[in-house]
Coordinates of N, CA and C and ligand atoms in Angstrom, one line a residue:
M67 N -15.9 43.8 51.4 CA -16.1 42.8 52.4 C -14.8 42.0 52.6
N68 N -14.4 41.9 53.9 CA -13.2 41.1 54.1 C -13.5 39.7 54.3
R69 N -12.5 38.9 54.4 CA -12.6 37.4 54.5 C -13.4 37.0 55.7
R70 N -13.2 37.7 56.8 CA -13.9 37.3 58.0 C -15.4 37.5 57.9
D71 N -15.8 38.7 57.4 CA -17.2 39.0 57.2 C -17.9 38.0 56.3
F72 N -17.1 37.6 55.3 CA -17.6 36.7 54.3 C -18.0 35.3 54.9
S73 N -17.0 34.8 55.8 CA -17.3 33.5 56.3 C -18.5 33.6 57.3
K74 N -18.6 34.8 58.0 CA -19.8 34.9 58.9 C -21.1 34.8 58.2
I75 N -21.1 35.4 57.0 CA -22.4 35.4 56.2 C -22.7 33.9 55.8
V76 N -21.6 33.3 55.3 CA -21.8 31.9 54.9 C -22.3 31.0 56.0
I77 N -21.7 31.2 57.2 CA -22.1 30.4 58.3 C -23.6 30.8 58.7
G78 N -23.8 32.1 58.7 CA -25.1 32.7 59.1 C -26.2 32.1 58.2
A79 N -25.9 31.9 57.0 CA -26.9 31.4 56.0 C -27.2 29.9 56.2
G80 N -26.4 29.3 57.1 CA -26.6 27.9 57.4 C -26.2 27.0 56.3
L81 N -25.3 27.4 55.5 CA -24.8 26.6 54.4 C -23.7 25.6 54.9
G82 N -24.1 24.5 55.3 CA -23.1 23.6 55.9 C -22.4 22.7 54.9
Y83 N -22.6 22.9 53.6 CA -22.0 22.0 52.6 C -20.6 22.3 52.4
G84 N -19.7 21.3 52.4 CA -18.3 21.6 52.2 C -18.0 22.3 50.9
T85 N -18.7 22.0 49.9 CA -18.4 22.5 48.6 C -18.8 24.0 48.4
I86 N -19.7 24.4 49.3 CA -20.2 25.8 49.1 C -19.0 26.8 49.3
S87 N -18.3 26.6 50.4 CA -17.2 27.5 50.7 C -16.1 27.5 49.5
H88 N -16.0 26.3 49.0 CA -15.1 26.2 47.9 C -15.5 27.0 46.7
V89 N -16.8 26.8 46.3 CA -17.4 27.5 45.2 C -17.3 29.1 45.3
F90 N -17.5 29.5 46.6 CA -17.5 31.0 46.8 C -16.2 31.5 47.3
A91 N -15.2 30.6 47.3 CA -13.9 31.0 47.8 C -13.5 32.4 47.2
E92 N -13.1 33.3 48.0 CA -12.8 34.7 47.6 C -11.4 34.7 47.1
L93 N -11.2 35.0 45.8 CA -9.8 35.0 45.3 C -9.4 36.5 45.2
L94 N -8.1 36.8 45.6 CA -7.6 38.1 45.5 C -7.2 38.4 44.1
E95 N -7.2 39.7 43.7 CA -6.8 40.0 42.3 C -5.3 40.1 42.2
L96 N -4.8 39.5 41.1 CA -3.4 39.5 40.9 C -2.8 40.9 40.7
T97 N -1.7 41.2 41.3 CA -1.1 42.5 41.1 C -0.5 42.6 39.7
P98 N -0.9 43.6 38.9 CA -0.5 43.7 37.5 C 1.0 43.9 37.4
S99 N 1.6 43.4 36.3 CA 3.0 43.7 36.1 C 3.2 44.9 35.3
Q100 N 4.4 45.5 35.4 CA 4.8 46.7 34.6 C 6.2 46.5 34.1
V101 N 6.6 47.2 33.1 CA 8.0 47.0 32.6 C 9.0 47.5 33.7
E102 N 10.2 46.8 33.5 CA 11.3 47.1 34.5 C 11.8 48.5 34.3
G103 N 11.8 49.0 33.0 CA 12.4 50.3 32.7 C 13.9 50.2 32.7
P104 N 14.6 51.3 32.2 CA 16.0 51.2 32.0 C 16.9 51.5 33.2
F105 N 16.3 51.8 34.4 CA 17.1 52.3 35.5 C 17.3 51.4 36.7
F106 N 17.1 50.1 36.5 CA 17.4 49.1 37.6 C 18.9 49.3 37.8
P107 N 19.4 49.6 39.0 CA 20.8 50.0 39.2 C 21.8 49.1 38.5
D108 N 22.6 49.7 37.7 CA 23.6 48.9 36.9 C 24.8 48.6 37.9
K109 N 24.9 49.3 39.0 CA 25.9 49.1 40.0 C 25.2 49.2 41.3
L110 N 25.0 48.1 42.1 CA 24.3 48.2 43.3 C 25.1 49.1 44.3
P111 N 24.4 49.8 45.2 CA 25.1 50.6 46.2 C 25.7 49.6 47.2
L112 N 26.7 50.1 47.9 CA 27.4 49.2 48.9 C 26.4 48.8 50.0
D113 N 25.4 49.7 50.3 CA 24.4 49.4 51.3 C 23.1 49.1 50.5
T114 N 22.6 47.9 50.7 CA 21.4 47.5 50.0 C 20.3 47.1 51.0
D115 N 20.3 47.6 52.2 CA 19.3 47.2 53.2 C 18.0 47.9 52.9
N116 N 17.1 47.7 53.8 CA 15.7 48.2 53.6 C 15.5 49.6 54.1
D117 N 16.6 50.3 54.5 CA 16.5 51.7 54.9 C 17.2 52.5 53.8
L118 N 16.4 53.2 53.0 CA 17.0 53.9 51.8 C 17.4 55.4 52.2
I119 N 16.9 55.8 53.4 CA 17.1 57.1 53.9 C 18.6 57.4 54.3
Y120 N 19.3 56.4 54.8 CA 20.7 56.6 55.2 C 21.5 55.6 54.5
L121 N 22.6 56.1 53.9 CA 23.5 55.3 53.1 C 24.6 54.8 54.1
N122 N 24.9 53.5 54.2 CA 25.9 53.0 55.1 C 25.6 53.6 56.5
D123 N 26.7 54.1 57.2 CA 26.5 54.7 58.5 C 26.5 56.2 58.5
S124 N 26.2 56.7 57.4 CA 26.1 58.2 57.2 C 25.1 58.7 58.3
V125 N 25.3 60.0 58.7 CA 24.4 60.6 59.7 C 23.5 61.6 59.0
T126 N 23.7 61.8 57.7 CA 22.9 62.7 56.9 C 21.8 62.0 56.2
A127 N 20.6 62.4 56.5 CA 19.4 61.8 55.9 C 19.2 62.3 54.5
S128 N 18.5 61.5 53.7 CA 18.2 61.9 52.3 C 17.2 63.1 52.3
I129 N 17.2 63.7 51.1 CA 16.2 64.8 50.8 C 14.9 64.0 50.6
G130 N 13.8 64.5 51.1 CA 12.5 63.9 50.8 C 11.6 63.7 52.0
E131 N 10.4 63.3 51.7 CA 9.4 63.0 52.8 C 9.6 61.5 53.2
V132 N 10.0 61.3 54.4 CA 10.3 60.0 54.9 C 9.0 59.2 55.0
S133 N 9.1 58.0 54.3 CA 7.9 57.2 54.2 C 8.2 55.7 54.6
H134 N 7.3 55.1 55.4 CA 7.4 53.8 55.8 C 6.5 52.9 54.9
L135 N 7.1 52.2 54.0 CA 6.4 51.4 53.0 C 6.4 49.9 53.4
S136 N 5.2 49.3 53.6 CA 5.2 48.0 54.0 C 4.0 47.2 53.3
G137 N 4.0 45.9 53.5 CA 2.9 45.2 52.9 C 3.2 43.7 53.0
K138 N 2.3 42.9 52.4 CA 2.3 41.5 52.5 C 2.3 40.9 51.1
I139 N 3.1 39.9 50.9 CA 3.1 39.2 49.6 C 2.4 37.8 49.8
T140 N 1.4 37.6 49.0 CA 0.6 36.4 49.2 C 0.2 35.8 47.8
D141 N -0.4 34.6 47.8 CA -1.0 34.1 46.6 C -2.4 34.6 46.5
V142 N -3.2 34.2 45.5 CA -4.6 34.7 45.3 C -5.5 34.3 46.5
R143 N -5.1 33.3 47.2 CA -6.0 32.8 48.4 C -5.6 33.5 49.7
G144 N -4.6 34.4 49.6 CA -4.1 35.1 50.8 C -3.1 34.4 51.6
T145 N -2.6 33.2 51.0 CA -1.5 32.5 51.7 C -0.2 33.2 51.6
P146 N 0.4 33.5 52.7 CA 1.7 34.3 52.7 C 2.8 33.6 51.9
I147 N 3.6 34.4 51.3 CA 4.8 33.9 50.6 C 6.0 34.3 51.3
P148 N 6.6 33.4 52.2 CA 7.8 33.8 52.9 C 9.0 33.6 52.1
N149 N 10.1 34.2 52.6 CA 11.4 34.1 51.9 C 11.4 34.5 50.4
A150 N 10.6 35.5 50.1 CA 10.6 36.1 48.8 C 11.5 37.4 48.9
V151 N 12.3 37.6 47.9 CA 13.1 38.8 47.8 C 12.3 39.9 47.2
I152 N 12.2 41.0 47.9 CA 11.5 42.2 47.3 C 12.6 43.3 47.2
E153 N 12.7 43.8 45.9 CA 13.7 44.9 45.7 C 12.9 46.1 45.3
I154 N 13.3 47.3 45.7 CA 12.7 48.5 45.2 C 13.8 49.5 44.7
W155 N 13.5 50.3 43.7 CA 14.4 51.3 43.3 C 13.6 52.5 42.8
Q156 N 14.1 53.7 43.0 CA 13.4 54.9 42.7 C 14.3 56.1 42.6
V157 N 13.9 57.2 42.1 CA 14.7 58.4 42.0 C 14.8 59.1 43.4
D158 N 15.9 59.8 43.6 CA 16.0 60.6 44.8 C 15.2 61.8 44.8
G159 N 15.3 62.6 45.8 CA 14.5 63.9 45.9 C 14.8 64.9 44.9
N160 N 15.9 64.7 44.1 CA 16.2 65.6 43.0 C 15.9 65.0 41.7
G161 N 15.2 63.8 41.7 CA 14.8 63.2 40.4 C 15.8 62.3 39.7
A162 N 16.9 61.9 40.5 CA 17.9 61.1 39.8 C 18.0 59.6 40.4
Y163 N 18.1 58.7 39.4 CA 18.4 57.3 39.8 C 19.9 57.1 40.1
I164 N 20.2 56.0 40.8 CA 21.6 55.8 41.0 C 22.3 55.2 39.8
H165 N 21.6 54.9 38.8 CA 22.1 54.3 37.5 C 23.1 55.2 36.9
T166 N 24.3 54.6 36.4 CA 25.4 55.5 35.9 C 25.0 56.2 34.6
E167 N 23.9 55.7 34.0 CA 23.5 56.4 32.7 C 22.3 57.4 32.9
D168 N 21.9 57.6 34.2 CA 20.9 58.6 34.4 C 21.4 60.0 34.1
P169 N 20.8 60.7 33.2 CA 21.4 62.1 32.8 C 21.4 63.0 34.0
R170 N 20.6 62.7 35.1 CA 20.5 63.6 36.2 C 21.4 63.2 37.4
L171 N 22.2 62.1 37.1 CA 23.0 61.6 38.2 C 23.9 62.6 38.9
A172 N 24.5 63.5 38.2 CA 25.4 64.5 38.7 C 24.7 65.4 39.7
Q173 N 23.4 65.7 39.5 CA 22.7 66.5 40.4 C 22.0 65.7 41.5
G174 N 22.3 64.4 41.6 CA 21.6 63.5 42.5 C 21.9 63.8 44.0
D175 N 21.0 63.3 44.8 CA 21.2 63.4 46.3 C 22.1 62.3 46.7
K176 N 23.4 62.6 47.1 CA 24.4 61.6 47.4 C 24.0 60.8 48.6
H177 N 23.1 61.2 49.4 CA 22.7 60.5 50.6 C 21.6 59.5 50.5
F178 N 21.0 59.5 49.3 CA 19.9 58.6 49.1 C 20.4 57.2 48.5
Q179 N 19.9 56.1 49.1 CA 20.4 54.8 48.7 C 19.9 54.4 47.3
G180 N 18.7 54.9 47.0 CA 18.2 54.6 45.6 C 17.7 53.2 45.3
Y181 N 18.0 52.3 46.2 CA 17.7 50.9 46.0 C 17.7 50.2 47.3
G182 N 16.9 49.2 47.5 CA 16.9 48.4 48.7 C 16.3 47.1 48.5
R183 N 16.6 46.1 49.4 CA 16.0 44.8 49.2 C 15.7 44.2 50.6
F184 N 14.7 43.3 50.6 CA 14.2 42.8 51.9 C 13.7 41.4 51.6
L185 N 13.9 40.5 52.6 CA 13.4 39.1 52.5 C 12.1 39.0 53.3
T186 N 11.0 38.6 52.7 CA 9.7 38.5 53.4 C 9.8 37.5 54.6
N187 N 9.2 37.8 55.7 CA 9.2 36.9 56.8 C 8.1 35.8 56.7
R188 N 7.9 35.0 57.7 CA 7.0 33.9 57.5 C 5.6 34.3 57.2
K189 N 5.3 35.5 57.6 CA 3.9 36.0 57.3 C 3.8 36.7 55.9
G190 N 4.9 36.6 55.1 CA 5.0 37.2 53.8 C 5.1 38.7 53.9
E191 N 5.5 39.3 55.0 CA 5.6 40.7 55.2 C 6.9 41.3 54.8
Y192 N 6.9 42.6 54.3 CA 8.2 43.3 54.1 C 8.0 44.7 54.6
Y193 N 9.2 45.4 54.7 CA 9.2 46.8 55.2 C 10.4 47.5 54.6
F194 N 10.1 48.8 54.1 CA 11.2 49.7 53.7 C 11.0 51.0 54.4
R195 N 12.1 51.7 54.7 CA 12.0 53.2 54.9 C 12.6 53.9 53.8
T196 N 11.8 54.7 53.1 CA 12.3 55.4 51.9 C 11.7 56.8 51.9
I197 N 11.7 57.4 50.7 CA 11.0 58.7 50.5 C 9.8 58.6 49.7
K198 N 8.8 59.5 49.9 CA 7.7 59.5 49.0 C 8.2 59.8 47.6
P199 N 7.8 59.0 46.6 CA 8.3 59.1 45.3 C 8.0 60.5 44.7
V200 N 8.9 61.0 43.9 CA 8.7 62.3 43.2 C 8.8 62.1 41.7
S201 N 8.4 63.1 40.9 CA 8.4 62.9 39.5 C 9.7 63.2 38.9
Y202 N 10.0 62.8 37.7 CA 11.2 63.3 36.9 C 10.7 63.5 35.5
P203 N 11.4 64.2 34.6 CA 10.9 64.5 33.3 C 10.3 63.3 32.6
G204 N 9.1 63.3 32.2 CA 8.5 62.2 31.5 C 7.7 61.2 32.3
R205 N 7.9 61.3 33.6 CA 7.2 60.3 34.5 C 6.5 60.9 35.7
V206 N 5.4 60.4 36.1 CA 4.8 60.7 37.4 C 5.5 60.0 38.5
P207 N 5.3 60.4 39.7 CA 6.0 59.7 40.8 C 5.7 58.2 40.9
H208 N 6.7 57.4 41.0 CA 6.5 55.9 41.1 C 7.7 55.3 41.8
I209 N 7.5 54.1 42.3 CA 8.6 53.3 42.9 C 8.6 52.0 42.1
H210 N 9.7 51.5 41.6 CA 9.8 50.3 40.9 C 9.9 49.1 42.0
V211 N 9.3 48.0 41.7 CA 9.3 46.9 42.6 C 9.5 45.6 41.8
K212 N 10.4 44.8 42.4 CA 10.6 43.5 41.8 C 10.6 42.4 42.9
V213 N 9.9 41.3 42.6 CA 9.8 40.2 43.6 C 10.4 38.9 42.9
S214 N 11.2 38.3 43.7 CA 11.8 37.0 43.1 C 12.0 36.0 44.2
Q215 N 12.2 34.8 43.8 CA 12.5 33.8 44.8 C 13.4 32.8 44.2
K216 N 14.5 32.4 44.9 CA 15.5 31.5 44.4 C 16.0 32.0 43.0
N217 N 16.2 33.3 42.8 CA 16.7 33.8 41.5 C 15.6 33.7 40.4
K218 N 14.4 33.4 40.7 CA 13.4 33.3 39.7 C 12.5 34.6 39.9
D219 N 12.4 35.3 38.8 CA 11.6 36.5 38.9 C 10.1 36.2 38.9
L220 N 9.4 36.7 39.9 CA 7.9 36.4 40.0 C 7.1 37.6 39.6
L221 N 7.6 38.8 39.8 CA 6.8 40.0 39.4 C 7.7 41.2 39.4
T222 N 7.5 42.0 38.3 CA 8.1 43.3 38.2 C 7.0 44.3 38.0
T223 N 6.9 45.3 38.8 CA 5.9 46.3 38.7 C 6.3 47.7 39.2
Q224 N 5.3 48.6 39.2 CA 5.6 50.0 39.7 C 4.4 50.4 40.5
I225 N 4.7 51.2 41.6 CA 3.6 51.7 42.4 C 3.5 53.2 42.2
Y226 N 2.3 53.7 42.3 CA 2.0 55.1 42.0 C 1.3 55.7 43.2
L227 N 1.3 57.1 43.2 CA 0.6 57.8 44.3 C -0.9 57.8 44.0
A228 N -1.7 57.3 45.0 CA -3.2 57.3 44.9 C -3.6 58.8 44.8
G229 N -4.6 59.0 43.9 CA -5.2 60.3 43.8 C -4.4 61.4 43.1
N230 N -3.3 61.0 42.4 CA -2.5 61.9 41.7 C -3.1 62.0 40.3
K231 N -3.7 63.2 40.0 CA -4.4 63.3 38.7 C -3.5 63.2 37.5
A232 N -2.3 63.5 37.7 CA -1.3 63.4 36.5 C -1.1 62.0 36.1
N233 N -1.4 61.0 37.0 CA -1.2 59.6 36.7 C -1.8 59.2 35.3
E234 N -3.0 59.8 35.0 CA -3.7 59.4 33.8 C -2.9 59.8 32.5
N235 N -2.0 60.7 32.6 CA -1.2 61.2 31.5 C 0.1 60.3 31.4
D236 N 0.4 59.4 32.3 CA 1.6 58.7 32.3 C 1.4 57.4 31.5
V237 N 2.2 57.2 30.5 CA 2.1 56.1 29.5 C 2.1 54.8 30.2
L238 N 3.1 54.6 31.1 CA 3.2 53.3 31.7 C 2.1 53.0 32.7
Y239 N 1.7 54.0 33.5 CA 0.5 53.9 34.4 C -0.7 53.4 33.6
S240 N -0.9 54.1 32.4 CA -2.1 53.8 31.6 C -2.1 52.4 31.1
R241 N -1.0 51.8 30.9 CA -0.9 50.5 30.4 C -1.5 49.4 31.3
A242 N -1.6 49.8 32.6 CA -2.3 48.9 33.6 C -3.8 48.8 33.4
G243 N -4.3 49.6 32.5 CA -5.7 49.5 32.1 C -6.7 49.5 33.3
G244 N -7.6 48.6 33.3 CA -8.6 48.5 34.3 C -8.0 48.1 35.7
K245 N -6.7 47.7 35.7 CA -6.1 47.3 37.0 C -5.3 48.4 37.6
R246 N -5.4 49.6 37.0 CA -4.6 50.7 37.5 C -4.7 50.9 39.0
S247 N -5.9 50.9 39.5 CA -6.0 51.2 40.9 C -5.3 50.2 41.8
L248 N -5.0 49.0 41.3 CA -4.3 48.0 42.1 C -2.8 48.5 42.3
L249 N -2.3 49.4 41.5 CA -0.9 49.9 41.7 C -0.9 51.3 42.4
E250 N -2.0 51.7 42.9 CA -2.0 53.0 43.6 C -1.9 52.8 45.1
V251 N -1.1 53.6 45.6 CA -0.8 53.5 47.1 C -1.0 54.9 47.7
D252 N -1.7 54.9 48.9 CA -1.9 56.1 49.6 C -0.7 56.3 50.5
F253 N 0.0 57.5 50.4 CA 1.0 57.9 51.4 C 0.4 58.8 52.4
K254 N 0.1 58.2 53.6 CA -0.7 58.9 54.6 C 0.2 59.4 55.7
P255 N -0.1 60.6 56.2 CA 0.6 61.1 57.4 C 0.4 60.1 58.6
I256 N 1.5 59.9 59.3 CA 1.4 59.1 60.6 C 1.0 60.1 61.7
P257 N -0.2 59.9 62.2 CA -0.7 61.0 63.2 C 0.3 61.3 64.3
E258 N 1.0 60.3 64.8 CA 1.8 60.6 66.0 C 3.2 61.1 65.6
S259 N 3.5 61.2 64.3 CA 4.8 61.6 63.9 C 5.0 63.1 63.8
K260 N 5.8 63.7 64.7 CA 6.1 65.1 64.7 C 6.9 65.6 63.5
A261 N 7.7 64.7 63.0 CA 8.5 65.0 61.8 C 7.7 64.9 60.5
G262 N 6.4 64.6 60.6 CA 5.6 64.6 59.4 C 5.9 63.3 58.5
E263 N 6.3 62.2 59.1 CA 6.6 61.0 58.3 C 5.3 60.4 57.8
L264 N 5.4 59.6 56.7 CA 4.3 59.0 56.1 C 4.3 57.5 56.2
M265 N 3.1 56.9 56.0 CA 3.1 55.5 55.9 C 2.3 55.0 54.7
A266 N 2.7 53.9 54.1 CA 2.1 53.5 52.8 C 2.1 52.0 52.9
E267 N 1.0 51.4 52.4 CA 0.8 49.9 52.4 C 0.6 49.4 51.0
F268 N 1.4 48.5 50.6 CA 1.2 47.9 49.2 C 1.3 46.4 49.3
N269 N 0.1 45.8 49.2 CA 0.1 44.3 49.2 C 0.3 43.7 47.8
I270 N 1.0 42.6 47.7 CA 1.3 42.1 46.4 C 0.7 40.7 46.3
I271 N -0.1 40.5 45.3 CA -0.7 39.2 45.1 C -0.1 38.5 43.9
L272 N 0.5 37.4 44.1 CA 1.3 36.7 43.0 C 0.5 35.4 42.5
G273 N 0.7 35.2 41.2 CA 0.0 34.0 40.6 C 0.9 32.7 40.8
V274 N 1.3 32.4 42.0 CA 2.0 31.2 42.3 C 1.2 30.4 43.2
T275 N 1.4 29.1 43.3 CA 0.8 28.3 44.3 C 1.8 28.1 45.5
P276 N 1.3 27.9 46.7 CA 2.2 27.8 47.8 C 3.3 26.7 47.5
S277 N 3.0 25.7 46.8 CA 4.0 24.7 46.6 C 5.1 25.2 45.7
D278 N 4.7 26.1 44.7 CA 5.7 26.7 43.8 C 6.7 27.5 44.7
S279 N 6.1 28.2 45.7 CA 6.9 29.2 46.4 C 7.7 28.6 47.5
E280 N 7.6 27.3 47.8 CA 8.3 26.8 49.0 C 9.8 26.5 48.6
Ligands
LIG113 FE1 11.2 54.9 36.8

């Protein structure tokens, strides 16, 4: 049930008491945190924008399934958190991070940015163009995500492919316990995309109050 339907029911039931809506206020579930892992870039790429497909002004696209990843960052009441920095990092289509100590760096895709960041707008929204995550030895496909504001870390987590049966065998995925599904994201084909591009939505719910986040 979405927020709108909920208020309709409350109104429909004729509950005019101010306290009722407070008691039944629908709170969103906090996005679970996950470990940062060892591969947050030790040297940021020269290009750190929200388009990971093209490095600087290169004309060669990265290997992988182009995916448009977007979402909204809010508090538990759905109040948007503007001006939050969201960073993502992930392996390229060959399974390599841009980290200098990744054993697969040499075989990496030189055209993939590997990392990007974005500042949420006043509606708390963010957007990245990247690739659908792939697996690498020991891990199922995932994208690392970090949210901060004024250099204060608010959340570090990882997102996973919805419906990937192998997720259950992934140690870090399993650590999210009963909250696992909150980290799963559907990468769906965009019907009008002839190039077979995908879209994915990941909303992030933080345990901050709007006054903390201002
Ligand atoms: Fe990773």
